[in-house]
Coordinates of C-alpha atoms and ligand atoms in Angstrom, one line a residue:
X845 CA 0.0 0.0 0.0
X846 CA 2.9 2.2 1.0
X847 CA 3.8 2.1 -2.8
X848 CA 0.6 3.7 -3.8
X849 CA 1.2 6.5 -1.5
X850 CA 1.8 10.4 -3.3
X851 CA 5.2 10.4 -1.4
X852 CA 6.6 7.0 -2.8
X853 CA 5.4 7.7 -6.4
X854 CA 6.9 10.6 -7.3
X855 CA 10.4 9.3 -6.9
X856 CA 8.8 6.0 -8.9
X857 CA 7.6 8.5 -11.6
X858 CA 11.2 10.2 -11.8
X859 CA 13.3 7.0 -12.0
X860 CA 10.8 5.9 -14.8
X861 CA 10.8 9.0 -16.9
X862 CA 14.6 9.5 -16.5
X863 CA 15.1 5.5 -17.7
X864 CA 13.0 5.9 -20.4
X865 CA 14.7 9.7 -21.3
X866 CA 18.0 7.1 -21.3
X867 CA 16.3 4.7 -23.7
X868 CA 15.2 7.3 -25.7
X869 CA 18.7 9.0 -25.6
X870 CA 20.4 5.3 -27.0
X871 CA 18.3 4.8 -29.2
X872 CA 19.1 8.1 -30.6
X873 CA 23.1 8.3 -30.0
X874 CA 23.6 7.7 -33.6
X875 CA 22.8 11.1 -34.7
X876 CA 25.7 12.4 -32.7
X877 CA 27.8 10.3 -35.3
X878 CA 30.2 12.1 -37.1
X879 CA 29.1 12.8 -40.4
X880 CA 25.0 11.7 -39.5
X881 CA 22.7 13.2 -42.2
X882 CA 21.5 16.3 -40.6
X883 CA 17.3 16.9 -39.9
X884 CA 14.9 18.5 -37.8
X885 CA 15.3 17.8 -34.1
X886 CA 13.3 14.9 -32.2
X887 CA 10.8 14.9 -29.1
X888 CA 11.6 12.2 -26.9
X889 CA 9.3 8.8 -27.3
X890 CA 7.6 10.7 -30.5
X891 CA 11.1 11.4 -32.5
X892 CA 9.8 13.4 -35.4
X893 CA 6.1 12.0 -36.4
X894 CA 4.8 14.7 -35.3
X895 CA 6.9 17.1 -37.6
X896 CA 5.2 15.3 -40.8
X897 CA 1.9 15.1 -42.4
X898 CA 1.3 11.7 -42.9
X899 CA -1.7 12.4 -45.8
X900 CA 1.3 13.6 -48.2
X901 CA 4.5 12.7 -47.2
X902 CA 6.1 13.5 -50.4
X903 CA 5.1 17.1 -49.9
X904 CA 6.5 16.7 -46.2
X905 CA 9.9 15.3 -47.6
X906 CA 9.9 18.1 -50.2
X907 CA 10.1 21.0 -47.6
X908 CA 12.8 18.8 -45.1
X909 CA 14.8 18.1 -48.7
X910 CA 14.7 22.2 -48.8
X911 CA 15.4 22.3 -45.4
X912 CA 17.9 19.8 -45.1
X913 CA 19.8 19.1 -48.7
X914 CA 19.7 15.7 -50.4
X915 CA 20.5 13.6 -47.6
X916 CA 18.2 14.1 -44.4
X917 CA 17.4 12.0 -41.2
X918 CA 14.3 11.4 -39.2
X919 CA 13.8 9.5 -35.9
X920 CA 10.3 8.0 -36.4
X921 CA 9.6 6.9 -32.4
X922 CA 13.0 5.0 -32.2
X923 CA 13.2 4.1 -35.6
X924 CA 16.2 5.6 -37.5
X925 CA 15.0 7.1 -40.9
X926 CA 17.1 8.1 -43.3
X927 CA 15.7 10.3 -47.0
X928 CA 17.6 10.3 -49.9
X929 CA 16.2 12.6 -52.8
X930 CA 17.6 14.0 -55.8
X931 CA 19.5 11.9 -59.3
X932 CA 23.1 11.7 -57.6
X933 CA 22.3 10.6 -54.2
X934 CA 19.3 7.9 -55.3
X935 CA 21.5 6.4 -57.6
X936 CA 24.4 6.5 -55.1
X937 CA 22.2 4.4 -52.2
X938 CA 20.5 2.3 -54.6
X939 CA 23.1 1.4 -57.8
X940 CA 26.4 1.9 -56.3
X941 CA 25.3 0.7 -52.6
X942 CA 23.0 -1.8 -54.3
X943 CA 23.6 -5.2 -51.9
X944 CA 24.3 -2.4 -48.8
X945 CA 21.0 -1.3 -49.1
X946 CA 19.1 -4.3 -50.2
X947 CA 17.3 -5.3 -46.9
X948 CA 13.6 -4.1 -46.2
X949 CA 13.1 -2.9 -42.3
X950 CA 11.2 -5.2 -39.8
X951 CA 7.3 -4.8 -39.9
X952 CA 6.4 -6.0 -36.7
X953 CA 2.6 -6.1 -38.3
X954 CA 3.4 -8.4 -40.8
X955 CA 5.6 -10.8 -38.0
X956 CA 2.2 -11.0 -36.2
X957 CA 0.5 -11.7 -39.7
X958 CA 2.8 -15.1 -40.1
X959 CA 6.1 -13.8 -41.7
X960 CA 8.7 -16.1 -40.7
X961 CA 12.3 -16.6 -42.2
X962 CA 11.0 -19.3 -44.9
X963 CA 7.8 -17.4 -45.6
X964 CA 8.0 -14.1 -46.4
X965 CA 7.1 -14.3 -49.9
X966 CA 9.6 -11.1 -52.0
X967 CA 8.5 -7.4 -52.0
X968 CA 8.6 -7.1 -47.9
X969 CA 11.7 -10.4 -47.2
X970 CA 14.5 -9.8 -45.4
X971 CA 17.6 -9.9 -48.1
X972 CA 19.0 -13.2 -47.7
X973 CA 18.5 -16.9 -49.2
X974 CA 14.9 -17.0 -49.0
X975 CA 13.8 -13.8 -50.9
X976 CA 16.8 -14.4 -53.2
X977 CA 15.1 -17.9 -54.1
X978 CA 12.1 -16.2 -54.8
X979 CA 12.8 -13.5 -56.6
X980 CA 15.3 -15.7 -59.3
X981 CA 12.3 -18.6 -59.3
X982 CA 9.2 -15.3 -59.9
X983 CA 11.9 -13.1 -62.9
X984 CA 12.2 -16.8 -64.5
X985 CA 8.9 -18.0 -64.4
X986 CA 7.8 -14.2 -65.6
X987 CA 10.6 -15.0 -68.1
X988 CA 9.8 -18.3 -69.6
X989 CA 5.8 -18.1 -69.3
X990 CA 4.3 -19.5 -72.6
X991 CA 5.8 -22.7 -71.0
X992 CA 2.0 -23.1 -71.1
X993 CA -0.4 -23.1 -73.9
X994 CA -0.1 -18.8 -74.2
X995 CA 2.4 -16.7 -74.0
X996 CA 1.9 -13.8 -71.5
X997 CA 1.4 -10.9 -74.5
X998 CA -1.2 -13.3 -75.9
X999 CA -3.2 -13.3 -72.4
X1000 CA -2.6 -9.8 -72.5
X1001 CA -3.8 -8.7 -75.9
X1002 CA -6.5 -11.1 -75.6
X1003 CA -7.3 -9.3 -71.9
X1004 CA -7.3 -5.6 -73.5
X1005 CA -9.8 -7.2 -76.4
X1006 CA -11.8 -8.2 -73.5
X1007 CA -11.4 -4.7 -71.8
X1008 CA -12.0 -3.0 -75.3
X1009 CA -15.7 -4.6 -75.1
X1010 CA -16.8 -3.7 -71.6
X1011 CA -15.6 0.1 -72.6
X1012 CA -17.9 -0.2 -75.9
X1013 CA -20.9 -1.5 -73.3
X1014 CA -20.8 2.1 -71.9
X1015 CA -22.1 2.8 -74.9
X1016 CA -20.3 6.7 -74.7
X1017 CA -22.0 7.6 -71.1
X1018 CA -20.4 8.7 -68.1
X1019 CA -18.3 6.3 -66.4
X1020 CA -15.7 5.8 -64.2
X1021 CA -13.1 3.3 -65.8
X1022 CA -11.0 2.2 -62.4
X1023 CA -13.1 -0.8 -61.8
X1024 CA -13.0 -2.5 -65.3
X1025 CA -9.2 -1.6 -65.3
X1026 CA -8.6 -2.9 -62.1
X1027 CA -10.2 -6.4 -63.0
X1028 CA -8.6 -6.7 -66.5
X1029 CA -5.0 -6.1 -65.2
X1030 CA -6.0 -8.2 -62.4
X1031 CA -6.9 -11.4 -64.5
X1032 CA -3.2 -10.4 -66.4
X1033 CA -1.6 -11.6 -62.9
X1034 CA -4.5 -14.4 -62.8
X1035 CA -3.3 -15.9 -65.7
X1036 CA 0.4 -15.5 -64.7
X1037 CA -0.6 -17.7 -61.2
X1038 CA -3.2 -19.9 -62.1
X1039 CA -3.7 -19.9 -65.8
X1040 CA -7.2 -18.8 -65.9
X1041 CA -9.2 -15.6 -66.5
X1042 CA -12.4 -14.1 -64.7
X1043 CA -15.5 -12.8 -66.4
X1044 CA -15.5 -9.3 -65.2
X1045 CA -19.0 -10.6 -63.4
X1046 CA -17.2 -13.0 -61.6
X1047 CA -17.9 -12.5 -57.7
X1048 CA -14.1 -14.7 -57.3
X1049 CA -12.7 -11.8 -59.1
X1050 CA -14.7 -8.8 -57.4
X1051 CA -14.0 -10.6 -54.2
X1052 CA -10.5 -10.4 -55.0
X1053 CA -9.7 -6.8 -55.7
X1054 CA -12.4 -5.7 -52.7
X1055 CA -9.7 -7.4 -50.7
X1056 CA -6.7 -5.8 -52.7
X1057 CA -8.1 -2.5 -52.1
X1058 CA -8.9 -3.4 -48.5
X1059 CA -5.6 -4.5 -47.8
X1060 CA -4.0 -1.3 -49.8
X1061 CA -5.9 0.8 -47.1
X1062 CA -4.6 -1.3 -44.2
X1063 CA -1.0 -0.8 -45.2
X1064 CA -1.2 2.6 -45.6
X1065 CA -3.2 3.6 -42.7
X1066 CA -2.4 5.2 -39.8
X1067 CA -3.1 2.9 -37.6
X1068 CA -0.7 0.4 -39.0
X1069 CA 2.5 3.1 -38.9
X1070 CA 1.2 3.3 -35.5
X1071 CA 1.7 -0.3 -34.5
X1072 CA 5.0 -0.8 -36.7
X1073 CA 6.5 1.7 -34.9
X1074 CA 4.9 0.6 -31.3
X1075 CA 4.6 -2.9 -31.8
X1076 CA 3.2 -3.8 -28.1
X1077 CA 0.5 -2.6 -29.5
X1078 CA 0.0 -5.7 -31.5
X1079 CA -0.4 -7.6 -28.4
X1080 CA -3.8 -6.2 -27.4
X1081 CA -6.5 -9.5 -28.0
X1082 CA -8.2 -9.0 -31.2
X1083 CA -6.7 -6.1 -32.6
X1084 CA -4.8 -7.6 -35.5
X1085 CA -7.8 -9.5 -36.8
X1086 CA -9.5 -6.3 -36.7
X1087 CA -7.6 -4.1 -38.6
X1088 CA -5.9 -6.7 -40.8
X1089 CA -8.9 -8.6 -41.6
X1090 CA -8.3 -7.8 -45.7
X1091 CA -4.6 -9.0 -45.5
X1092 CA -6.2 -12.4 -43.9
X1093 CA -9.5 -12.9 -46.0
X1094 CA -7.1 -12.6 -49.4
X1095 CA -4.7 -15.3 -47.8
X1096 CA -7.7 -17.5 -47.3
X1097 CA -9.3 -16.6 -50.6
X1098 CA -5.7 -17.2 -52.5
X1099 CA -5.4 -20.4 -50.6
X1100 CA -8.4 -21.8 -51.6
X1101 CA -8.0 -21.5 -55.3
X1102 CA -4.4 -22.9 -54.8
X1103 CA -5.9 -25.7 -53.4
X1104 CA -8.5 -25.9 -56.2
X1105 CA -5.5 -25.6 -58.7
X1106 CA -3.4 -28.6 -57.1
X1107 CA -6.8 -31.1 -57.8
X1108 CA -5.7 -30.3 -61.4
X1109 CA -2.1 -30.7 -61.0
X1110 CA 0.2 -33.3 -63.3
X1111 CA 3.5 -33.1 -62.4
X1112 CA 4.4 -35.0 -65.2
X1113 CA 2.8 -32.1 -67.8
X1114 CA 4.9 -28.9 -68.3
X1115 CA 3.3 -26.4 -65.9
X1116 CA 1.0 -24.4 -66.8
X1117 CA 1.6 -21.2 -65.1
X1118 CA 3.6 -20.0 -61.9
X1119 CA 1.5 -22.3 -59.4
X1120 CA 2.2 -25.5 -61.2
X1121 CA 5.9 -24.4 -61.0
X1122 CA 5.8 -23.7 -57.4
X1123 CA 4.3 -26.9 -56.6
X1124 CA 7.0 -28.7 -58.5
X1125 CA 9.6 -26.8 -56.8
X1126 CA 8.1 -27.8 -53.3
X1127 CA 8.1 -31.5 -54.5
X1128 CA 11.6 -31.4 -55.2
X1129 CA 12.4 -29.4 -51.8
X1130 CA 10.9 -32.0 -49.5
X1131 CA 13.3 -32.9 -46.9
X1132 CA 15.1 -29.8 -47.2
X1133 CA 14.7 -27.3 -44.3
X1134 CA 16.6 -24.7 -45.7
X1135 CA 14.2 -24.0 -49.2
X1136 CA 11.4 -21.2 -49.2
X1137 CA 9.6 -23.5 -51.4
X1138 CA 6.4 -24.3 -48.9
X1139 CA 2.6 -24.1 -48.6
X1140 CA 2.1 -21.0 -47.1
X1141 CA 4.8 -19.7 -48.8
X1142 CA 3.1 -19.9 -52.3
X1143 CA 0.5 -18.3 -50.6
X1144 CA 2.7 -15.4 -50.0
X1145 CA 4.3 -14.9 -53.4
X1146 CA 1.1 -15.3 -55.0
X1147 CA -0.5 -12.6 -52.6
X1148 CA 2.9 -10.4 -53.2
X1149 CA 2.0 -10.8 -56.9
X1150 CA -1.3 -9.7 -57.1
X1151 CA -0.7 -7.1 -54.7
X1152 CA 2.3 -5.5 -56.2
X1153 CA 0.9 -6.5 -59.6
X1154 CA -2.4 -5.3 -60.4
X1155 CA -3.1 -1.4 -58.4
X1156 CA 0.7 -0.5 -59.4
X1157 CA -0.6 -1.0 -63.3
X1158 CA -4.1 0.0 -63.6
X1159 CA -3.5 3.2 -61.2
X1160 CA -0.6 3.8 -63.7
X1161 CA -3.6 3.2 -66.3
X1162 CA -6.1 5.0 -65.0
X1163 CA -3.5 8.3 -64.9
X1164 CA -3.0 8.0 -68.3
X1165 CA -6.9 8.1 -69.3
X1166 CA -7.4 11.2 -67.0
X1167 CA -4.7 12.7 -68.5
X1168 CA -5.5 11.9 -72.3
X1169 CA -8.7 13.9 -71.5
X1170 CA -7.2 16.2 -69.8
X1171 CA -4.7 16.8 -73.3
X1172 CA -6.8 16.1 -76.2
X1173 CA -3.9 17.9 -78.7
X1174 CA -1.7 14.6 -77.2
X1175 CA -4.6 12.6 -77.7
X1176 CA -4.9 13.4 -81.3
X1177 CA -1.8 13.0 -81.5
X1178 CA -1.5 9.4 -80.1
X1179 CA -5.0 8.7 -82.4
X1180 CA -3.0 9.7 -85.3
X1181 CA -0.2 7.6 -85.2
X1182 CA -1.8 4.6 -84.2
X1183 CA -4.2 4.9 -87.2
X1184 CA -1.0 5.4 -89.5
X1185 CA 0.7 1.9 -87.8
X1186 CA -1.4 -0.1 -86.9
X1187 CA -5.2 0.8 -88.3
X1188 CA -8.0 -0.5 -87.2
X1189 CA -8.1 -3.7 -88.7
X1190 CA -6.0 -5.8 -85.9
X1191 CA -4.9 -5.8 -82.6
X1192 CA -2.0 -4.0 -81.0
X1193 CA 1.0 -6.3 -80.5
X1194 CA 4.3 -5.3 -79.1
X1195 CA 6.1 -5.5 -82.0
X1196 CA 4.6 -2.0 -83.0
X1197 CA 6.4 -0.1 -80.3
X1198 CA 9.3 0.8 -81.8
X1199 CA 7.2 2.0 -84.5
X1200 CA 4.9 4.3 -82.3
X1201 CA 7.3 6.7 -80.9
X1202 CA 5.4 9.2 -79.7
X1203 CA 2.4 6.8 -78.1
X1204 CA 5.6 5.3 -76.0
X1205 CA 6.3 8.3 -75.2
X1206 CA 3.1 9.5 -73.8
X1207 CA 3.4 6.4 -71.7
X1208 CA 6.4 6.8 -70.3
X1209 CA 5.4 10.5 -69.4
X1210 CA 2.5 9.5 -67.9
X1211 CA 4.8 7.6 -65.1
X1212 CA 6.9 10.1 -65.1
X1213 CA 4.7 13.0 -64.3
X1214 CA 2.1 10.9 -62.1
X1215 CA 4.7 8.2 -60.7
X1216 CA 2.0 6.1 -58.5
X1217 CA 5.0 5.0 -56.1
X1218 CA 6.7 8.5 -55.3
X1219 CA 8.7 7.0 -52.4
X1220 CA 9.0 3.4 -53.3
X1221 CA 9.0 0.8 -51.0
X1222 CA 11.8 1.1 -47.7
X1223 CA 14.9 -0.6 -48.0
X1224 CA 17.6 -1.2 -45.4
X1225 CA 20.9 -0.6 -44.9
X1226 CA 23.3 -4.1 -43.9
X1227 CA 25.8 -2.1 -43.2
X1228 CA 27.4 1.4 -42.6
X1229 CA 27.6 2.9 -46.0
X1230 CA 28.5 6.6 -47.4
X1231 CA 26.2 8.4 -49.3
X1232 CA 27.3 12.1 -50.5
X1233 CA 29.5 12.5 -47.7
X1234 CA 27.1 11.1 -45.1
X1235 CA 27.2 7.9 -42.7
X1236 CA 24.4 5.8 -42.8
X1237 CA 24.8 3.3 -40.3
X1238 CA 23.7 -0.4 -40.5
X1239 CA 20.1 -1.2 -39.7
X1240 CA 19.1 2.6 -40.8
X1241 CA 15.6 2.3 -42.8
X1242 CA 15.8 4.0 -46.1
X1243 CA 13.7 6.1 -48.3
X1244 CA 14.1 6.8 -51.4
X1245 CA 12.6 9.5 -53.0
X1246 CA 11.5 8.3 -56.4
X1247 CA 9.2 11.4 -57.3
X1248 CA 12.5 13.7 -56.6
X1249 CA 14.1 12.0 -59.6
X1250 CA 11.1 11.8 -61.7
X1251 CA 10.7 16.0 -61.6
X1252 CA 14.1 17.1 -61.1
X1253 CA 14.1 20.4 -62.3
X1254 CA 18.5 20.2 -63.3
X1255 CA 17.4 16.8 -65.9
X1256 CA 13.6 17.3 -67.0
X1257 CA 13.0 20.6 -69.3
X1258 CA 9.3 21.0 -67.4
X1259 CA 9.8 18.8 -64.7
X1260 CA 5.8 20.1 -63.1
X1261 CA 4.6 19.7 -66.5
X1262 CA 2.6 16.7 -68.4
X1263 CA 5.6 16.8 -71.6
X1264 CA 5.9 13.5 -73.4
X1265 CA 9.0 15.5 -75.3
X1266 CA 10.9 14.7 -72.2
X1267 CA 11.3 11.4 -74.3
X1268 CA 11.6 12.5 -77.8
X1269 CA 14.3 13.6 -79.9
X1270 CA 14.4 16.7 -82.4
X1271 CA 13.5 14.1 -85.0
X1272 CA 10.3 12.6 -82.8
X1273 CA 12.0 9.6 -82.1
X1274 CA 11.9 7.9 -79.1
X1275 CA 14.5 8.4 -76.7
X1276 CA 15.3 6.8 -72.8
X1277 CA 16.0 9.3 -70.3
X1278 CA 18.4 8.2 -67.5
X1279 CA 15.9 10.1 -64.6
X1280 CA 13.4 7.4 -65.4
X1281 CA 13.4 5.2 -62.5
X1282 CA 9.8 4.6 -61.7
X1283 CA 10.5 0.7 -61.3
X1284 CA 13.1 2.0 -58.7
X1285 CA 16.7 0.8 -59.7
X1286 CA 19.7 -1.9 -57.9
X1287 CA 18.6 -5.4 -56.2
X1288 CA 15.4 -5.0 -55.3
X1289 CA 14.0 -3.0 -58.4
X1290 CA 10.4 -4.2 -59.6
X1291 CA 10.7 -7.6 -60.7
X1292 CA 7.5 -6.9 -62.6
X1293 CA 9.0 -4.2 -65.0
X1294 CA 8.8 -6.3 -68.3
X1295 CA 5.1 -7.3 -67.4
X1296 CA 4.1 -3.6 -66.5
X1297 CA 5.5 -2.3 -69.5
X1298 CA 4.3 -4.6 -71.5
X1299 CA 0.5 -4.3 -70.0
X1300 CA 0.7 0.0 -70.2
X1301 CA 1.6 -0.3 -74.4
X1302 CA -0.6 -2.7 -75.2
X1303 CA -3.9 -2.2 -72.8
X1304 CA -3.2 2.1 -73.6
X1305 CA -3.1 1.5 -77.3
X1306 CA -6.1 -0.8 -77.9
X1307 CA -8.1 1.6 -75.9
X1308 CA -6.9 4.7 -77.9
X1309 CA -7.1 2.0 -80.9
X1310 CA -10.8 2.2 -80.8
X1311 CA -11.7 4.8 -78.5
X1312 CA -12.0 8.6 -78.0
X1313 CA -11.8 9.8 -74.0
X1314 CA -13.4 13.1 -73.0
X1315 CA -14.6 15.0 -70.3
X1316 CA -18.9 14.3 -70.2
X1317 CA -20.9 17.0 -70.8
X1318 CA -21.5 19.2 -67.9
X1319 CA -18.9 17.7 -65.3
X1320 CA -15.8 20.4 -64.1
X1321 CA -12.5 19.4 -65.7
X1322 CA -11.3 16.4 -63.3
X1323 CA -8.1 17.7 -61.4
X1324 CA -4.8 16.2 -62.0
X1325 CA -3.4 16.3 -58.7
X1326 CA -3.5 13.0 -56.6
X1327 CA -4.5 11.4 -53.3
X1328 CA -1.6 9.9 -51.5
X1329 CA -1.8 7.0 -49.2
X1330 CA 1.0 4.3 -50.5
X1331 CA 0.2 4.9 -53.9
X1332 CA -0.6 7.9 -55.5
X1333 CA -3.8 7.6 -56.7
X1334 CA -6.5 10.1 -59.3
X1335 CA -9.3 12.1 -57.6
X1336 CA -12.7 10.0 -58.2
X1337 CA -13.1 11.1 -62.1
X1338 CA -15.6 9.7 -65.0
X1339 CA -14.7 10.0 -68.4
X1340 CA -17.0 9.3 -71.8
X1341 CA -15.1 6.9 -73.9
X1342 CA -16.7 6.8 -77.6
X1343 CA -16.1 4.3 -80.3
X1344 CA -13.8 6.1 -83.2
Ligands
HEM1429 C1 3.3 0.4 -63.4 C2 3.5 -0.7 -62.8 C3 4.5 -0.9 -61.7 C4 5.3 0.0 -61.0 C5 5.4 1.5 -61.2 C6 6.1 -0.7 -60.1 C7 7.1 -0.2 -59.2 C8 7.7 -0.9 -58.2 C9 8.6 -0.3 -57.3 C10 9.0 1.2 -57.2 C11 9.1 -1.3 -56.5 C12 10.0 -1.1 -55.2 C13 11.4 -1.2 -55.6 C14 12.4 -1.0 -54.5 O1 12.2 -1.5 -53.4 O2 13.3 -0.2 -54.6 C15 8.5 -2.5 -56.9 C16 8.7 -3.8 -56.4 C17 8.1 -4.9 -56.8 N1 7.2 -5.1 -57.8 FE1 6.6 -3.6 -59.0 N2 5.8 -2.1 -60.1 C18 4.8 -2.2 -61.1 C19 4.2 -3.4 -61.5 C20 4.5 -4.6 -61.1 C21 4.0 -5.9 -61.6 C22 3.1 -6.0 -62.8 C23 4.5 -6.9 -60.8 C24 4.2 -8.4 -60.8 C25 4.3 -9.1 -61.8 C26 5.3 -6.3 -59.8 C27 6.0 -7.0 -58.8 C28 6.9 -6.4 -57.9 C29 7.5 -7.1 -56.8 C30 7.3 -8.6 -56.5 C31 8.3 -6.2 -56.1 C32 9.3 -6.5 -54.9 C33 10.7 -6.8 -55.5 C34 11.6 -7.1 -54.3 O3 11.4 -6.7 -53.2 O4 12.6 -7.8 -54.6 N3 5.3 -4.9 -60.0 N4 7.7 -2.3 -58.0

């Protein structure tokens, strides 16, 4: 009882706050490092989340880069943070430090969802032998698809024919096209795991990308930035199935049409698509401890493929429609030199991009100007590596600033501007532009890069193939600024798309 009394808990009080003041201080000694990226001073416990508006961090970044220079550090709680912006220091951390800077931070969240060493599936694993197995097995199954009876452009062409249709069944009214784009590139990533397609009707399919969105919106909530960076939190009974009850319905759902696919399984037939090559792989790995090749791990890589695979592209998609209407001179444009190549008397293939110069163009602009992933995903550093001058110390998470190379004012001529001459010549051919890093750059770029770039070209030109996009009678001019949560998404907007 004596404990309880005023006189005995203020001393209590003191000793606690001055040990945690000392835990605080530790976890914060490396900023007195010599040569520590300077940035804006921590409160104890909070560090700096209360210096940063979590509803646009870009914008946040972009006044501490002013602020600060290239190279900046936060202190999110205890959480070491370090932002590199700009063409020189991005490529520094992520091309020359590449391996250095390979790992992704913890994510307590996702340790309390079932991440363990042999089941992490890629975009979120620890570097090491497990994400290194899945990341060479997903870029050669990616590579060699058509194993099966189709090669992937031929599910895709034969996916934008599909899309094609459902525009035409808007018959020219007001529509808003994210949900039809979401379920074709979604059935691109279907036939890439389980070598089927939906019917845009199909409630397996509208189930699916509710729970993609749903799980989109738990990652990039508050809530869950709250608990990765206080991850007692997790402990309270029931909160993790409440706030991550997406992440777990879309395991379950996933799980149950891998276990569908395996009644269909021959291992002695070539597979089919990525599933059918998983499951051989986890045949062959029996008795091995050591190989990622498991159950729930094919859960995960599928989930990280769909995930990573189908909002990245159709957001990307959807930017590009808002913006044709939003440009009708580059939409004539575009119209015109697809009727000079390719007509309208068959279907886009990829062949035809070298011959469409300025269409590639427009698409490459598109992710330029409205990058969907402005800050990529957070790597880690291994070890202590030098960036610009600065120390950054092993175990130090890592942002890079993707957008701040996409509108560098030094390398683009209108960096703020929508300009698909940023990738054109003075003869109107198409030319690369070394600031394009939208699929991030070094050991953990997008492993999906030759699939996305394939879906933009050919799902963008059999829409502007057969359609005109334009603003419906009546409706404001939609804006062209976006919402960010991970992604950088378009305001609500509808658009009239009319047969040409
Ligand atoms: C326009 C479309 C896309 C964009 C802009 C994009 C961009 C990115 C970026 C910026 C990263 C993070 C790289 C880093 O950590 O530095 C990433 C990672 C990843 N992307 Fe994509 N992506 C797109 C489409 C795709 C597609 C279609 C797939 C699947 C087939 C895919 C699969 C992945 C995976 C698995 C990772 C994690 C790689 C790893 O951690 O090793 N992405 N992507």
């Amino acid at each position: 009882m004596g404990l309880l009394s005023g006189d005995a808990l203020l001393p209590v009080a003191v000793a606690v706050a001055v040990f945690l003041l000392l835990v605080d201080l530790m976890h914060r000694r490396q900023r007195w490092a010599a040569r520590y990226p300077p940035g804006p001073m921590p409160v104890p416990g909070l560090g700096n989340l209360l210096q940063l508006d979590f509803q646009d961090l870009p914008y946040s970044f972009y006044k501490l880069r002013n602020r600060f220079g290239d190279v900046f550090s936060l202190q999110l709680a205890w959480t070491p943070v370090v932002v590199v912006s700009g063409p020189a220091a991005v490529r520094e951390a992520l091309v020359k430090h590449s391996e250095d800077t390979a790992d992704r931070p913890p994510m307590p969240t996702h340790e309390r969802l079932g991440f363990r060493p042999h089941t992490q599936g890629i975009a979120l694993a620890h570097y090491g032998p497990a994400w290194r197995e899945q990341r060479r097995f997903s870029v050669s199954t990616l590579r060699n698809f058509g194993l099966g009876k189709k090669s992937l452009e031929q599910w895709v062409t034969e996916e934008a024919a599909c899309l094609c249709a459902a525009f035409a069944k808007q018959d020219g009214h007001a529509f808003s096209p994210n949900t039809l784009l979401n379920k074709a590139v979604c059935n691109v990533i279907s036939s890439l795991v389980y070598g089927r397609r939906f019917e845009y009707d199909d409630p397996l399919l509208v189930r699916t990308l509710d729970l993609l969105e749903a799980l989109l919106e738990e990652e990039s909530g508050l809530v869950t930035q709250v608990l990765n960076v206080f991850p007692w939190l997790l402990y309270i009974p029931g909160l993790v199935e409440k706030i991550f009850s997406g992440h777990m319905a879309l395991s379950v759902l996933l799980g149950t049409l891998i276990t569908e696919h395996r009644t269909t399984w021959d291992p002695a037939q070539p597979p089919r698509d990525l599933t059918d090559a998983f499951l051989a792989e986890i045949e062959k790995a029996k008795g091995n401890p050591a190989s990622s090749f498991n159950d729930e791990n094919l859960c995960c890589v599928a989930s990280d493929l769909f995930a990573a695979g189908t909002v990245t592209t159709s957001r990307t998609l959807s930017w590009a429609l808002l913006l044709m209407v939003l440009h009708p001179d580059v939409q004539r444009r575009v119209h015109q030199e697809i009727d000079e190549v390719i007509g309208q008397g068959r279907r886009p293939e990829m062949g035809d991009q070298a011959r469409l110069p300025f269409t590639n163009a427009v698409i490459h602009e598109v992710q330029r100007f409205r990058h969907i992933g402005p800050l990529g995903t957070p790597h880690m550093t291994i070890r202590d590596i030098e960036v610009q001058g600065f120390l950054i110390p092993k175990g130090t998470t890592l942002i890079t600033n993707l957008s701040s190379v996409l509108n560098d004012e030094a390398i683009w001529e209108k960096p703020y501007c929508f300009h698909p001459g940023h990738f054109l010549d003075a003869q109107g051919n198409f030319m690369k532009h070394e600031g394009f890093i939208p699929f991030s750059a070094g050991h953990r770029a997008c492993l999906g890069e030759p699939l996305a770039r394939m879906e933009l070209f050919l799902f963008f030109t059999s829409l502007l193939q057969h359609f005109s996009f334009s603003v419906p009678e009546g409706q404001a001019q939609p804006s062209d600024c976006g919402v960010f949560g991970i992604l950088l998404t378009p305001r609500p907007y509808q658009l009239c798309a009319v047969s040409r």
